[in-house]
Tab-separated table of C-alpha atoms in Angstrom:
chain	number	residue	atom	x	y	z
A	1	MET	CA	0.000	0.000	0.000
A	2	VAL	CA	1.304	3.426	-0.917
A	3	ASP	CA	0.547	6.280	1.436
A	4	GLY	CA	2.340	9.314	2.853
A	5	SER	CA	4.427	7.274	5.307
A	6	HIS	CA	5.943	5.153	2.555
A	7	GLU	CA	6.711	7.945	0.135
A	8	GLY	CA	9.415	6.896	-2.321
A	9	GLN	CA	9.147	3.206	-1.455
A	10	MET	CA	6.913	0.425	-2.661
A	11	ASN	CA	7.108	-3.092	-1.276
A	12	GLY	CA	10.503	-2.373	0.258
A	13	GLU	CA	12.126	-1.182	-2.996
A	14	GLN	CA	13.329	2.320	-3.783
A	15	TRP	CA	11.632	4.145	-6.649
A	16	GLY	CA	13.824	3.889	-9.730
A	17	ALA	CA	15.745	0.856	-8.479
A	18	ALA	CA	16.112	-2.096	-10.834
A	19	PRO	CA	13.534	-4.820	-10.233
A	20	GLN	CA	14.632	-8.078	-8.684
A	21	GLY	CA	16.324	-10.378	-11.179
A	22	ALA	CA	17.201	-7.559	-13.594
A	23	PRO	CA	20.848	-7.340	-14.728
A	24	GLN	CA	22.848	-4.788	-12.750
A	25	GLY	CA	25.155	-2.125	-14.197
A	26	ALA	CA	25.512	-0.559	-17.626
A	27	PRO	CA	25.449	-2.692	-20.762
A	28	GLN	CA	28.748	-3.826	-22.193
A	29	GLY	CA	30.403	-1.061	-24.223
A	30	ALA	CA	28.341	1.724	-22.607
A	31	PRO	CA	30.174	4.678	-21.054
A	32	GLN	CA	30.945	4.341	-17.379
A	33	GLY	CA	28.552	5.875	-14.911
A	34	SER	CA	24.803	6.011	-15.189
A	35	TYR	CA	23.763	5.520	-18.791
A	36	HIS	CA	20.362	7.056	-18.057
A	37	GLN	CA	21.830	10.562	-17.757
A	38	TRP	CA	21.860	12.854	-20.734
A	39	PRO	CA	25.154	14.528	-21.571
A	40	SER	CA	25.293	18.060	-20.253
A	41	GLN	CA	25.166	20.944	-22.668
A	42	PRO	CA	27.776	23.611	-21.948
A	43	GLY	CA	26.370	27.086	-21.471
A	44	TYR	CA	22.806	25.913	-21.026
A	45	GLN	CA	21.226	25.767	-17.633
A	46	GLN	CA	17.533	25.933	-16.987
A	47	GLN	CA	16.466	26.689	-13.468
A	48	TRP	CA	13.037	25.899	-12.087
A	49	SER	CA	11.437	29.145	-11.070
A	50	GLY	CA	8.581	27.535	-9.181
A	51	GLN	CA	6.075	29.269	-11.470
A	52	PRO	CA	3.837	27.269	-13.800
A	53	MET	CA	4.634	27.459	-17.491
A	54	ALA	CA	2.661	30.017	-19.476
A	55	GLN	CA	-0.065	28.645	-21.708
A	56	PRO	CA	0.645	28.953	-25.435
A	57	GLN	CA	-1.216	31.790	-27.070
A	58	TRP	CA	-3.733	31.055	-29.831
A	59	THR	CA	-2.903	32.609	-33.158
A	60	ALA	CA	-5.357	33.260	-35.957
A	61	PRO	CA	-5.088	31.262	-39.204
A	62	PRO	CA	-3.378	32.985	-42.115
A	63	ALA	CA	-5.372	35.588	-44.009
A	64	PRO	CA	-6.920	34.615	-47.359
A	65	GLY	CA	-4.408	34.687	-50.177
A	66	TYR	CA	-1.610	33.019	-48.214
A	67	VAL	CA	-0.505	29.673	-49.569
A	68	LEU	CA	-0.244	26.896	-47.001
A	69	ALA	CA	3.100	25.118	-47.137
A	70	TRP	CA	1.738	21.576	-47.262
A	71	VAL	CA	-0.734	22.151	-50.105
A	72	GLU	CA	0.692	21.881	-53.579
A	73	GLN	CA	-0.289	24.545	-56.086
A	74	LYS	CA	-1.959	23.234	-59.220
A	75	SER	CA	-0.887	24.110	-62.734
A	76	TRP	CA	-3.136	26.143	-65.015
A	77	VAL	CA	-1.591	24.501	-68.103
A	78	ALA	CA	-2.298	21.016	-66.725
A	79	THR	CA	-5.876	22.087	-65.984
A	80	LEU	CA	-6.286	23.400	-69.532
A	81	LEU	CA	-4.927	20.185	-71.057
A	82	LEU	CA	-7.176	18.074	-68.838
A	83	VAL	CA	-10.287	20.069	-69.772
A	84	ILE	CA	-9.480	19.818	-73.503
A	85	PHE	CA	-8.690	16.100	-73.637
A	86	LEU	CA	-10.611	14.644	-70.676
A	87	GLY	CA	-13.152	17.374	-69.982
A	88	LEU	CA	-16.147	15.283	-70.990
A	89	ILE	CA	-15.512	13.045	-67.978
A	90	ALA	CA	-14.545	16.019	-65.760
A	91	MET	CA	-10.949	15.068	-64.979
A	92	HIS	CA	-10.050	18.745	-64.604
A	93	ASP	CA	-12.588	19.074	-61.796
A	94	PHE	CA	-11.065	16.113	-59.954
A	95	TYR	CA	-7.598	17.612	-60.486
A	96	LEU	CA	-8.711	20.906	-58.930
A	97	GLY	CA	-10.393	19.132	-56.015
A	98	ASN	CA	-13.995	19.870	-57.050
A	99	PHE	CA	-15.206	16.320	-56.449
A	100	LYS	CA	-18.947	17.063	-56.311
A	101	ARG	CA	-18.861	18.853	-59.646
A	102	GLY	CA	-16.474	16.231	-61.020
A	103	ILE	CA	-18.705	13.265	-60.218
A	104	LEU	CA	-21.806	14.849	-61.761
A	105	ARG	CA	-20.750	14.604	-65.422
A	106	PRO	CA	-19.714	10.929	-65.450
A	107	LEU	CA	-22.862	10.106	-63.479
A	108	LEU	CA	-25.055	11.915	-66.034
A	109	ALA	CA	-23.289	10.097	-68.881
A	110	VAL	CA	-23.874	6.706	-67.259
A	111	LEU	CA	-27.540	7.482	-66.579
A	112	ALA	CA	-28.014	8.633	-70.175
A	113	SER	CA	-26.386	5.415	-71.405
A	114	LEU	CA	-28.808	3.371	-69.302
A	115	LEU	CA	-31.705	5.177	-70.979
A	116	MET	CA	-30.312	4.587	-74.483
A	117	TRP	CA	-33.510	2.826	-75.583
A	118	THR	CA	-35.429	6.118	-75.392
A	119	LEU	CA	-33.015	7.842	-77.831
A	120	ILE	CA	-34.285	11.316	-76.956
A	121	VAL	CA	-33.022	11.390	-73.342
A	122	PRO	CA	-29.407	10.446	-74.194
A	123	ALA	CA	-29.382	12.918	-77.080
A	124	ILE	CA	-30.452	15.747	-74.781
A	125	VAL	CA	-28.067	14.734	-71.981
A	126	TYR	CA	-25.059	14.227	-74.275
A	127	THR	CA	-25.753	17.554	-76.009
A	128	GLY	CA	-25.837	19.238	-72.607
A	129	LEU	CA	-22.575	17.546	-71.582
A	130	VAL	CA	-20.833	18.699	-74.781
A	131	ILE	CA	-22.061	22.278	-74.261
A	132	TRP	CA	-20.895	22.121	-70.629
A	133	TRP	CA	-17.474	20.863	-71.828
A	134	ILE	CA	-17.116	23.712	-74.374
A	135	VAL	CA	-18.075	26.289	-71.740
A	136	ASP	CA	-15.522	24.776	-69.324
A	137	ILE	CA	-12.777	25.005	-71.963
A	138	PHE	CA	-13.576	28.713	-72.363
A	139	LEU	CA	-13.703	29.305	-68.580
A	140	VAL	CA	-10.382	27.549	-67.921
A	141	ALA	CA	-8.679	29.272	-70.875
A	142	THR	CA	-9.766	32.701	-69.608
A	143	LYS	CA	-9.174	31.845	-65.926
A	144	SER	CA	-12.635	32.978	-64.932
A	145	SER	CA	-15.626	31.815	-62.895
A	146	GLY	CA	-13.692	29.891	-60.251
A	147	TYR	CA	-11.210	28.246	-62.618
A	148	ASP	CA	-8.408	30.572	-61.546
A	149	ARG	CA	-8.159	28.738	-58.181
A	150	ASP	CA	-8.429	25.186	-56.927
A	151	ALA	CA	-11.090	23.952	-54.489
A	152	TYR	CA	-9.022	25.196	-51.522
A	153	GLY	CA	-8.793	28.745	-52.867
A	154	ILE	CA	-5.133	28.484	-53.865
A	155	PRO	CA	-4.352	30.286	-57.157
A	156	LEU	CA	-3.265	28.209	-60.137
A	157	ILE	CA	0.315	28.713	-61.277
């Protein structure tokens, strides 16, 4: 039992002492003395002042327009090439991180293909997808309407 009268001891052993049956002394090849001590650093001494450490201060996130270091900037040229060659299946939207908008076009194409027997529905849907693709080519080429930045607001380079 640990209480105030047995402070620093437990079952007759000193705190920090090696348990019974454990090898004694430093391992072979270790420097002499206690190998649990860190080497001292010359010129550095930290004294305990008895005061609690100050809490870290909260800082506001960076203002809009700052680029975060761990987010890679996307290329405008790569976006333009993706919209020209793979724009019908919205690969440029996936590249920019616009996953909701990117999944909509392939989903519409699949649904129109399932309704191929009606002939009129796929014709209307595919015509709309081609118009959407042409408009996207224009928007990416002119860097307008949200295609000058990725989904995180980081400008294209």
